[in-house]
Coordinates of C-alpha atoms and ligand atoms in Angstrom, one line a residue:
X1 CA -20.6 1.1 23.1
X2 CA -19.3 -2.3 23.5
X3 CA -18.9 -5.6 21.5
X4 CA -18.7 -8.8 22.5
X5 CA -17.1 -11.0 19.1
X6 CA -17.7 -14.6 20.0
X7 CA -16.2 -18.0 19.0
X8 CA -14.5 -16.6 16.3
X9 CA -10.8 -17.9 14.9
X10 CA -8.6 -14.7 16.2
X11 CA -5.6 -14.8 13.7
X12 CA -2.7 -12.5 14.4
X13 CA 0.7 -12.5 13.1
X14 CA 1.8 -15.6 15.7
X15 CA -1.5 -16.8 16.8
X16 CA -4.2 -18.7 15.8
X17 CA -6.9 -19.7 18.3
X18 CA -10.8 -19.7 18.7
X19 CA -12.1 -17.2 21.8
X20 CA -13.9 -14.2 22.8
X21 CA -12.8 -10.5 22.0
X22 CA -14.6 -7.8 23.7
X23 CA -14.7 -4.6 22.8
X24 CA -14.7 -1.7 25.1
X25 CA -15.5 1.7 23.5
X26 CA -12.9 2.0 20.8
X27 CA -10.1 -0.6 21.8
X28 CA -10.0 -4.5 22.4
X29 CA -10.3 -4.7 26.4
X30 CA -10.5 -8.2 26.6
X31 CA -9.5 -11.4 24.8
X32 CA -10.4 -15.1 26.5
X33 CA -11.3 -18.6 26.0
X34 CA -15.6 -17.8 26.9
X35 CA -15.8 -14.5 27.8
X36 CA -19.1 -14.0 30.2
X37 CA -19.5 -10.4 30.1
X38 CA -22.4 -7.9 29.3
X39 CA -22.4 -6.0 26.1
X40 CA -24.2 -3.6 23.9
X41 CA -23.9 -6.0 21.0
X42 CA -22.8 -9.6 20.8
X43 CA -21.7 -10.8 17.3
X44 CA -21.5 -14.8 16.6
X45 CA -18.3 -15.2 15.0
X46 CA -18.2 -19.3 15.2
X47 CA -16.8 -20.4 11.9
X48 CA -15.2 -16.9 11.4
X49 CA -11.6 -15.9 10.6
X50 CA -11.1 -12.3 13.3
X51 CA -8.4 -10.5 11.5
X52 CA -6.8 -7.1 12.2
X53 CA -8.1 -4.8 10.3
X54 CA -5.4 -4.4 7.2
X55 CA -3.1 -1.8 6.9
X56 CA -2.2 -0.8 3.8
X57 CA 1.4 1.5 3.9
X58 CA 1.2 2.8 0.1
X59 CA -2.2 4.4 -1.5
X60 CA -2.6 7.4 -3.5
X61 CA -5.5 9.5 -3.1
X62 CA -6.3 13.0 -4.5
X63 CA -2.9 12.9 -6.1
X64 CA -2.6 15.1 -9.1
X65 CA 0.0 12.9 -11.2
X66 CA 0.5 12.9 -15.4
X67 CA -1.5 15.9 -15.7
X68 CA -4.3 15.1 -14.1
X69 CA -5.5 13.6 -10.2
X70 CA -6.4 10.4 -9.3
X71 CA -9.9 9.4 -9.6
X72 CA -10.5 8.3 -5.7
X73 CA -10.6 11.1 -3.2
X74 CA -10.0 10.0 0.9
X75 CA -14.0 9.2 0.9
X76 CA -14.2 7.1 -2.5
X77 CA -10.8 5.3 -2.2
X78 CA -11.6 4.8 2.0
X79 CA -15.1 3.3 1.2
X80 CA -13.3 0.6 -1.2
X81 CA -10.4 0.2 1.3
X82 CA -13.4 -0.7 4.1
X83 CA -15.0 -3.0 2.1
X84 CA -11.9 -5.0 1.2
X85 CA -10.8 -5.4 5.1
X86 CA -8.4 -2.3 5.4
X87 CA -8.8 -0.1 8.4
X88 CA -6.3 2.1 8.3
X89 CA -3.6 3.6 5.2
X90 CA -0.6 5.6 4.5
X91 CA -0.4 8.0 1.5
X92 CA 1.9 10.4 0.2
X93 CA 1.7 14.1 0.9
X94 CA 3.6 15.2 -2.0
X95 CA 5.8 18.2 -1.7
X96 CA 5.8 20.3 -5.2
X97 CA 9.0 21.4 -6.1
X98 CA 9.3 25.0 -4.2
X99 CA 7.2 24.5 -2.0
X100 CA 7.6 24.3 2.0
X101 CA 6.8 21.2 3.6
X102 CA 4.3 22.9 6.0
X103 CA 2.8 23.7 3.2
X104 CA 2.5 20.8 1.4
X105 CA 1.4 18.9 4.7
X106 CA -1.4 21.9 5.1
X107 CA -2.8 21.1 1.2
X108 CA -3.0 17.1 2.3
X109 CA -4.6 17.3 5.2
X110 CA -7.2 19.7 3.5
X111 CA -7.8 16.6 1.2
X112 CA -9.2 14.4 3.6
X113 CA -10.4 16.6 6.9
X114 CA -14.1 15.6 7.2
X115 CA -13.5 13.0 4.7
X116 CA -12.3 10.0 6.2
X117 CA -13.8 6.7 6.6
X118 CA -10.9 5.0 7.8
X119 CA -7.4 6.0 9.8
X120 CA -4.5 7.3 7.6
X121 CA -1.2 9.1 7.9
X122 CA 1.0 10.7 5.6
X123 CA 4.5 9.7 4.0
X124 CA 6.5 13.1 2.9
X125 CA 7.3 12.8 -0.7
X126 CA 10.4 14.8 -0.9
X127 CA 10.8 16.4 -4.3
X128 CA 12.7 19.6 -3.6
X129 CA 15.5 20.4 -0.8
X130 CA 16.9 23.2 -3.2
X131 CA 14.0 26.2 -3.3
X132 CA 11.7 23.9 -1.2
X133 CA 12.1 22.2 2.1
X134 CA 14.7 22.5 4.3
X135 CA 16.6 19.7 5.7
X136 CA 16.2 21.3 8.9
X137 CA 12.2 21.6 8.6
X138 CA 12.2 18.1 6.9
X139 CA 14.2 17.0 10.4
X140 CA 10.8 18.6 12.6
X141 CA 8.1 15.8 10.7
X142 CA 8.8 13.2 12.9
X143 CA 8.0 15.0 15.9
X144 CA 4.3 15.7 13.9
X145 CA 4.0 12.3 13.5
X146 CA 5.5 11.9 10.0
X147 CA 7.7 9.2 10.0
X148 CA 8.5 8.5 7.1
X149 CA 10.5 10.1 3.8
X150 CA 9.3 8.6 0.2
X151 CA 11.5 9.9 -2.8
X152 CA 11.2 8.7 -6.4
X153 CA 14.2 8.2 -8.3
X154 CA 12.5 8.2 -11.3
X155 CA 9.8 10.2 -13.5
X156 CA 12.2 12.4 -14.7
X157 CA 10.6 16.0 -14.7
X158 CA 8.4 16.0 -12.5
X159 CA 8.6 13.9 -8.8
X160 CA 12.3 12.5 -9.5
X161 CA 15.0 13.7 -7.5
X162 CA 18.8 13.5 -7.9
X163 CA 21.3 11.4 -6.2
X164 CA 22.3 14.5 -3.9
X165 CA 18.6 14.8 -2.6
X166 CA 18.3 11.3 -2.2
X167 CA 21.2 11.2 0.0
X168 CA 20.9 14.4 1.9
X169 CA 17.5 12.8 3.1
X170 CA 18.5 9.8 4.3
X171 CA 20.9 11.6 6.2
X172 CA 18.4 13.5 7.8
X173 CA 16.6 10.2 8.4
X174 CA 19.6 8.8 10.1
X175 CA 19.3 11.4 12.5
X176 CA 15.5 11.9 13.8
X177 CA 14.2 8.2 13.4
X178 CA 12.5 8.4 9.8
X179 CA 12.1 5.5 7.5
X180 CA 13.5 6.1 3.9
X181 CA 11.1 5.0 1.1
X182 CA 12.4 4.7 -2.0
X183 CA 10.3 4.2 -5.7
X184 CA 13.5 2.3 -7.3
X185 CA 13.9 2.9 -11.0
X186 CA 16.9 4.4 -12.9
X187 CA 15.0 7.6 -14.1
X188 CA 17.6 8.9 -16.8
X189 CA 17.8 5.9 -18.4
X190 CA 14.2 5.3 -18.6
X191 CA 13.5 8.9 -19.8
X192 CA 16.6 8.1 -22.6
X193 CA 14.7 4.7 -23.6
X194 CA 11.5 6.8 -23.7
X195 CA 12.9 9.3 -26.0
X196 CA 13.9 6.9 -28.0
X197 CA 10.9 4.4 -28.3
X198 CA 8.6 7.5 -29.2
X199 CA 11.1 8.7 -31.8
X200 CA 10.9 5.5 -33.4
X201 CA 7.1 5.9 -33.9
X202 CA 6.2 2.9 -30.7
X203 CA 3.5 4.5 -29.4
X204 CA 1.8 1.2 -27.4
X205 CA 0.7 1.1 -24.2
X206 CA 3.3 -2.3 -23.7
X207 CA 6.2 0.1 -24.8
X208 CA 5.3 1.5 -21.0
X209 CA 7.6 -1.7 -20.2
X210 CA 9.7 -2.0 -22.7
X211 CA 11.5 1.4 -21.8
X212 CA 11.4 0.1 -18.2
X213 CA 13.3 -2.9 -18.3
X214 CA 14.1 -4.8 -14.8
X215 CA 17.6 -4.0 -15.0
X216 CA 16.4 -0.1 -14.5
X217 CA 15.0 -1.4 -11.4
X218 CA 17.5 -3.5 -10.1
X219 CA 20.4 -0.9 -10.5
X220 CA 18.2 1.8 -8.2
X221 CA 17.4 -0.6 -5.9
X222 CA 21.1 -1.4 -5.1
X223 CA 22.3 2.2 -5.6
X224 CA 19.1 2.8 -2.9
X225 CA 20.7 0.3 -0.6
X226 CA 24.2 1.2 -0.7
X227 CA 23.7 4.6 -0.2
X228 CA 21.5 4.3 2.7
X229 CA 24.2 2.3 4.2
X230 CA 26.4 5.0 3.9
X231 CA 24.1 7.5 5.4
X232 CA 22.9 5.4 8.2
X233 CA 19.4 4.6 7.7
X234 CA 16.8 2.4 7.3
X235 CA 15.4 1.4 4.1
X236 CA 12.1 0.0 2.5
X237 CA 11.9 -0.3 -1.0
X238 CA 8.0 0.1 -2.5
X239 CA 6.1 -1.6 -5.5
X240 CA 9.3 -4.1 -6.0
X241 CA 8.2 -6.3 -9.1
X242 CA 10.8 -8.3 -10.4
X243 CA 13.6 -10.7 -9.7
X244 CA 16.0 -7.9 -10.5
X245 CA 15.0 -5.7 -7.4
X246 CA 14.6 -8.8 -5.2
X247 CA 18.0 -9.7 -4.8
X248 CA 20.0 -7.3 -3.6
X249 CA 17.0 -7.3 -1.1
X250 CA 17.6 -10.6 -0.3
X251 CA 21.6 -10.1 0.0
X252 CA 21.2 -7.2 2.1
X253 CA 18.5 -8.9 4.8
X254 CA 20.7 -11.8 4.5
X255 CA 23.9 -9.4 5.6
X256 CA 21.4 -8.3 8.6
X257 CA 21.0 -4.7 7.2
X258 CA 18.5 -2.0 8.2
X259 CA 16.6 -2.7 4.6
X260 CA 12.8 -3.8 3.9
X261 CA 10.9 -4.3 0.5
X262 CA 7.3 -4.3 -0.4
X263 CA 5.1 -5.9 -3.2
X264 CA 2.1 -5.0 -4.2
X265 CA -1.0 -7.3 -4.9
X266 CA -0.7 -6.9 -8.7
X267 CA 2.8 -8.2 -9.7
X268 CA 1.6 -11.5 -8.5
X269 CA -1.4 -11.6 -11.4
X270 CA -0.7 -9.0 -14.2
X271 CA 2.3 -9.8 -16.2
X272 CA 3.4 -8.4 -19.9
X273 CA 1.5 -9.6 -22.4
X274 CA -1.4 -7.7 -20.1
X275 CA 0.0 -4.7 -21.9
X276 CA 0.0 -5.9 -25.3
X277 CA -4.5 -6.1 -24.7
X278 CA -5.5 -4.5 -28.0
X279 CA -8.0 -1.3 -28.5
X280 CA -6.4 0.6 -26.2
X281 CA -7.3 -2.3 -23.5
X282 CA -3.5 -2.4 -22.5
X283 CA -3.4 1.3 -20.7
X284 CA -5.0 -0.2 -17.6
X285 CA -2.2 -1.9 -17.2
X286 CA 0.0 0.8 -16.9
X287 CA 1.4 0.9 -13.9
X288 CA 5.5 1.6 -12.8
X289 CA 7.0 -0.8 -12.2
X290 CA 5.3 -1.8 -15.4
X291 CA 4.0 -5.8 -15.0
X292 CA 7.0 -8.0 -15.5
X293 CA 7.0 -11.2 -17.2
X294 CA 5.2 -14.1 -15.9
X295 CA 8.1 -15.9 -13.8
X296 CA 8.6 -12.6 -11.4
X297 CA 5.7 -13.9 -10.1
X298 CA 7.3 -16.9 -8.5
X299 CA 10.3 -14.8 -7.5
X300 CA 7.5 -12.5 -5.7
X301 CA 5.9 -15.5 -4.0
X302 CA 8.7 -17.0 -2.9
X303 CA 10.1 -13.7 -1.7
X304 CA 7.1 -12.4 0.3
X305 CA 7.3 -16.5 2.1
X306 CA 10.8 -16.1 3.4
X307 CA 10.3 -12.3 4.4
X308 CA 12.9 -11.5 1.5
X309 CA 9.5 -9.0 1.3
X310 CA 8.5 -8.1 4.3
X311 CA 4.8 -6.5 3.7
X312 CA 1.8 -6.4 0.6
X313 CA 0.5 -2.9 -0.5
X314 CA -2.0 -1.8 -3.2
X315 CA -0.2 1.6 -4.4
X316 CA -3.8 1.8 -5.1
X317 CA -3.7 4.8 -8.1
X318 CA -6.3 5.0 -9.6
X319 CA -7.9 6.7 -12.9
X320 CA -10.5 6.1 -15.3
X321 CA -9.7 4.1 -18.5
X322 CA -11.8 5.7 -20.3
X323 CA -11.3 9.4 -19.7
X324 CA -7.9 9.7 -18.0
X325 CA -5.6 6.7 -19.3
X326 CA -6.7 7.7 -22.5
X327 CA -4.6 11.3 -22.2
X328 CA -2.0 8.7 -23.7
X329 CA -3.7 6.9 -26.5
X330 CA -1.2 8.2 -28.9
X331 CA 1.6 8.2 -26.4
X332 CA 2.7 5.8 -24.1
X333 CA 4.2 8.3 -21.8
X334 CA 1.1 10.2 -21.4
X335 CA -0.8 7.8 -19.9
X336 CA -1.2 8.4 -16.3
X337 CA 0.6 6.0 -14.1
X338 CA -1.5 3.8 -11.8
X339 CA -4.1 1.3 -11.2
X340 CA -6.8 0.5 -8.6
X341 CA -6.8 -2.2 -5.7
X342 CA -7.6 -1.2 -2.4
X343 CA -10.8 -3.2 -2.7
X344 CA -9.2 -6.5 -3.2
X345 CA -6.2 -6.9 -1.3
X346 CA -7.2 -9.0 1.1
X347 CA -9.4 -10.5 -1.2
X348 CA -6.7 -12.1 -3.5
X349 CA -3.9 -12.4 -1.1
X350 CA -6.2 -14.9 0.6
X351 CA -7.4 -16.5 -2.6
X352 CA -4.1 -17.4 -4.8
X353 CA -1.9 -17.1 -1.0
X354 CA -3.5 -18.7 1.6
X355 CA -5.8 -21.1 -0.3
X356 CA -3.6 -22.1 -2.6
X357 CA -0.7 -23.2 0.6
X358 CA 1.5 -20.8 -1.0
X359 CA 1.6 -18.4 2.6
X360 CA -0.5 -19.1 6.1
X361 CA -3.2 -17.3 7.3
X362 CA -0.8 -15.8 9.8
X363 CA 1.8 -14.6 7.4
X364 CA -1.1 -13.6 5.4
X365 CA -2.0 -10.7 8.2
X366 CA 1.7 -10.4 9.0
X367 CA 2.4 -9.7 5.4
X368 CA -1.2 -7.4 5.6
X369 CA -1.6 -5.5 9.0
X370 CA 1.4 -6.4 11.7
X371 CA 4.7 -5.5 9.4
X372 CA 2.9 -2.4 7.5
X373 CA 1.8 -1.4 11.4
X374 CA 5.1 -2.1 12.5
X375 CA 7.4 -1.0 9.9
X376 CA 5.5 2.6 9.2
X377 CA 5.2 3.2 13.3
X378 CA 1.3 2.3 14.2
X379 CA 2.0 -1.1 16.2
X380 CA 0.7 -2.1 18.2
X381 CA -2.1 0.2 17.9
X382 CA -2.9 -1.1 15.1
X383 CA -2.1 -4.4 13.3
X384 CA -2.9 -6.9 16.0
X385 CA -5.6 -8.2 17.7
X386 CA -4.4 -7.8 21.7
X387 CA -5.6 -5.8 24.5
X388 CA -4.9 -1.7 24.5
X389 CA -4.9 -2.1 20.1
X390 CA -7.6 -0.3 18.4
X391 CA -10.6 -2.3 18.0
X392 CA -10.2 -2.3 13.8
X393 CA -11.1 -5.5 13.4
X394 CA -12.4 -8.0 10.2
X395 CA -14.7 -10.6 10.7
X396 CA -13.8 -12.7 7.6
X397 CA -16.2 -15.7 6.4
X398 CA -13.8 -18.1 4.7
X399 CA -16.4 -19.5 2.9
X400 CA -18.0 -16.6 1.2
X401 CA -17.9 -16.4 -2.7
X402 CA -17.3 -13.0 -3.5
X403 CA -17.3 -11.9 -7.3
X404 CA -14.6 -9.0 -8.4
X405 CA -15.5 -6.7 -10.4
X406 CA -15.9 -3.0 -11.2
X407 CA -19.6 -3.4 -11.3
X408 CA -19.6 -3.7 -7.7
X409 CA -16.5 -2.3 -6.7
X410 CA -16.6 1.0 -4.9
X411 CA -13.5 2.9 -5.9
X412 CA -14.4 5.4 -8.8
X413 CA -12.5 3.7 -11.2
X414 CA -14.2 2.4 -14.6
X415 CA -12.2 -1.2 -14.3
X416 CA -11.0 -3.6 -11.7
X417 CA -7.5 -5.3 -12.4
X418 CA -9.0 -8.2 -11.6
X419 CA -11.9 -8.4 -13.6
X420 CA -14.5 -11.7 -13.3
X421 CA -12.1 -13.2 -10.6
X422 CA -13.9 -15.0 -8.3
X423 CA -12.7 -15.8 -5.0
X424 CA -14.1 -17.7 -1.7
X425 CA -13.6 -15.3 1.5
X426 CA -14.8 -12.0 1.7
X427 CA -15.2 -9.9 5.3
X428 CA -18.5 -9.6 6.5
X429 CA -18.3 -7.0 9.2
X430 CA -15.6 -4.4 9.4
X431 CA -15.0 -2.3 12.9
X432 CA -13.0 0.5 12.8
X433 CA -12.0 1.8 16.6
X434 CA -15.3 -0.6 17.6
X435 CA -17.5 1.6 15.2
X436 CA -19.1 -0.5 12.4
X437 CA -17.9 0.0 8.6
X438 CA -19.5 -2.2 6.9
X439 CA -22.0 -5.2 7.0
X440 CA -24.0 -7.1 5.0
X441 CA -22.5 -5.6 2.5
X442 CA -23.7 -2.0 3.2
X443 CA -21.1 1.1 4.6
X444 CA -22.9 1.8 8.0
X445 CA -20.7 4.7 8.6
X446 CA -20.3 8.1 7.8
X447 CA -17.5 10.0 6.4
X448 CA -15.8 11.9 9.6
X449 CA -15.2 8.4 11.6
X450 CA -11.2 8.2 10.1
X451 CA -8.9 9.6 12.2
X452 CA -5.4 11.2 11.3
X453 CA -3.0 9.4 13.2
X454 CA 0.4 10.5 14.0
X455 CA 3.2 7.4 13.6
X456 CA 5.8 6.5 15.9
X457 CA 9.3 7.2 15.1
X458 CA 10.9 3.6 13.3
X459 CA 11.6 1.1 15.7
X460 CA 9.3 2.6 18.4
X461 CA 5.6 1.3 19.2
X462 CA 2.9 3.7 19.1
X463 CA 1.0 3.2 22.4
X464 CA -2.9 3.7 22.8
X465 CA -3.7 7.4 23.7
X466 CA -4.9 7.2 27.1
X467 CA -7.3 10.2 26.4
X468 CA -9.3 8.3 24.0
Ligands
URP1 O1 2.2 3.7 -11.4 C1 2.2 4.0 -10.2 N1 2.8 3.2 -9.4 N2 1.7 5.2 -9.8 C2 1.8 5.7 -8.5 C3 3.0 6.4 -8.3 C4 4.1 5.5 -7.9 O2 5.1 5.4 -8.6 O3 3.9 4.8 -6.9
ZN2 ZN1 6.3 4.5 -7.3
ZN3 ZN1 2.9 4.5 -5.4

């Protein structure tokens, strides 16, 4: 099969031209000014944006998490990741404590076998280098493709690890080319404040933030930094949300160290008083890092221009409101941890980045596709729009109204974050590896067309397989 894209605005990370992309079986062959060239389908893309399809380098699906699993399996959370522009994910194989990570990585990749809509990979979540994995089996991932090594150094009791753990890993990463992920919060002091809030009868869903102040996050973000200087290696910090985490981000690009942070779509819309919704409204909100107040969101803006942040994720976790949040209707801490978005990343990022001047379109994709493809080892497979990548590609029309919300969204979830928000540029057709996703607002495709793909080793590019 091959597809001739015509006239279309190609957008990459650097570039930003009109021409011709054709489309050779499941990678971009060509790109010129006027292609003349046969193909099995030509697509008029004059007055369309042609993105890369987005990457998005921190999801959660079929994750059990505060006692119960997250509402979007690889098909459900895949189908809302296709119809918001995102071709390709990483989630989090999480290792539970005592268990081997061949093991874990065998339950994962039962999740989404036959599943997938779209490409993923898998981040190890180390929670357990005691009666669990061994450093020396944690040093094999890479060479599976796993590339990456996410600890939490917080929820305290269940996926938090120590200091020693933390430390032992990045050594490990030092050596065999992982990237270190870190979920930044100081977990005994939170799970003090917790203690503490509860025992004083504050029950809320906004006490969620209140016993998770910025400071919390700002201290494990430093500590995360320092220590990874010590051991050797490189460093991304997820979901950061708050002026607090942002600058000793900042001090240690500025210093030229081996150290990247993320945001995530939500801390530039949700803030506090979010929480504070009465009936119960508050628990979709509830989300760690819990929404900061308002003027983080500047910090965040201003941090994702001047690559202080280097890339946007969802850490798209969702569960119902009314069914799962509400575990914690009496108790704060019970309330499962997460919210949707894999639907509307692209969706808003364009809407209040791009359309409001605050970012370019090109920064938009870099910020999207090229530094999540880069950083997490899938460049320039993926991420780009150049000859050899994979042919996951968006046709965006800039000029589409598009209405969010959960009424028409297609993860599982019972609520959308963004609820009523109406935006102007929405994709239209979505290729994954030159198959069609979606169009005219219908998923084309069948589960089984996502591939696993193992990642590069950080720094290295992952060429196209010359089999395919
Ligand atoms: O609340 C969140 N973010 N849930 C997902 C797990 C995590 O911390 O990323
Ligand atoms: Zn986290
Ligand atoms: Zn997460």
């Amino acid at each position: 099969m091959s597809t001739l894209i015509k006239g279309g605005r190609i957008i990459t990370a650097a570039d930003d031209y009109v021409g011709d992309v054709y489309v050779d079986g499941e990678r971009i062959s060509m790109i010129g000014e006027s292609l003349d060239v046969d193909a099995d389908r030509v697509v008029d893309a004059s007055g369309k944006y042609v993105l890369p399809g987005c990457v998005d380098p921190h999801t959660h699906l079929d994750m059990p998490f505060g006692g119960t699993v997250t509402i979007d399996d690889v098909t459900s959370g895949q189908t809302a990741a296709a119809f918001g522009g995102t071709t390709c994910h990483v989630d989090f194989c999480i290792q539970t404590p005592g268990q081997s990570f061949a093991d874990a990585l065998s339950d994962w990749h039962a999740k989404r076998e036959g599943k997938q809509l779209i490409d993923m990979g898998y981040h190890i979540a180390v929670t357990d280098l005691r009666d669990g994995g061994s450093l020396e089996e944690l040093a094999e991932l890479p060479a599976q493709g796993i590339t990456s090594y996410k600890l939490f150094m917080a929820y305290k009791g269940a996926l938090m690890v120590d200091d020693e753990t933390l430390f032992r890993t990045m050594e490990v990463a030092a050596e065999t080319g992982a990237l270190v992920m870190v979920h930044a919060e100081n977990g005994d002091a939170i799970d003090v404040l917790v203690k503490q809030a509860l025992a004083a009868g504050n029950t809320a869903p906004h006490y969620h933030a209140l016993t998770r102040p910025p400071e919390t996050e700002g201290e494990a973000t430093n500590r995360a930094i320092q220590l990874a200087r010590v051991a050797g290696a490189p460093l991304y910090v997820v979901h950061v949300s708050c002026r607090e985490a942002v600058e000793p981000i900042a001090r240690a690009r500025e210093q030229g160290w081996d150290v990247w942070g993320e945001t995530c779509t939500q801390y530039f819309f949700i803030d506090y008083t979010y929480l504070e919704r009465p009936d119960f409204e508050g628990a979709k909100y509830v989300y760690t890092p819990p929404p900061r107040a308002i003027e983080n969101q500047d910090v965040l803006w201003h941090a994702v221009r001047s690559d202080i942040l280097s890339a946007i994720s969802t850490d798209h976790c969702a569960f119902l409101w009314d069914g799962q949040k509400s575990i914690g209707r009496d108790d704060f801490s019970k309330i499962p941890n997460g919210g949707p978005g894999l639907e509307n990343r692209l969706h808003m990022i364009h809407e209040f980045g791009v359309r409001t001047g605050r970012i370019s379109l090109n920064r938009m994709v870099e910020l999207l596709a090229t530094n999540p493809a880069k950083l997490f080892g899938l460049y320039p497979r993926k991420g780009t729009i150049a000859p050899g990548s994979d042919a996951d590609i968006v046709i965006f029309d800039p000029d589409k109204r598009h209405l969010i919300t959960a009424d028409t969204q297609h993860s599982r979830t019972d609520y959308n974050l963004y609820e009523g928000t109406e935006v102007t540029g929405s994709p239209e057709i979505v290729f994954l590896r030159g198959n069609v996703l979606v169009e005219g607002g219908e998923l084309v495709a069948e589960p089984g067309v996502g591939e696993f793909v193992e990642r590069a080793a950080f720094g290295q590019e992952l060429l196209p397989a010359a089999t395919r």
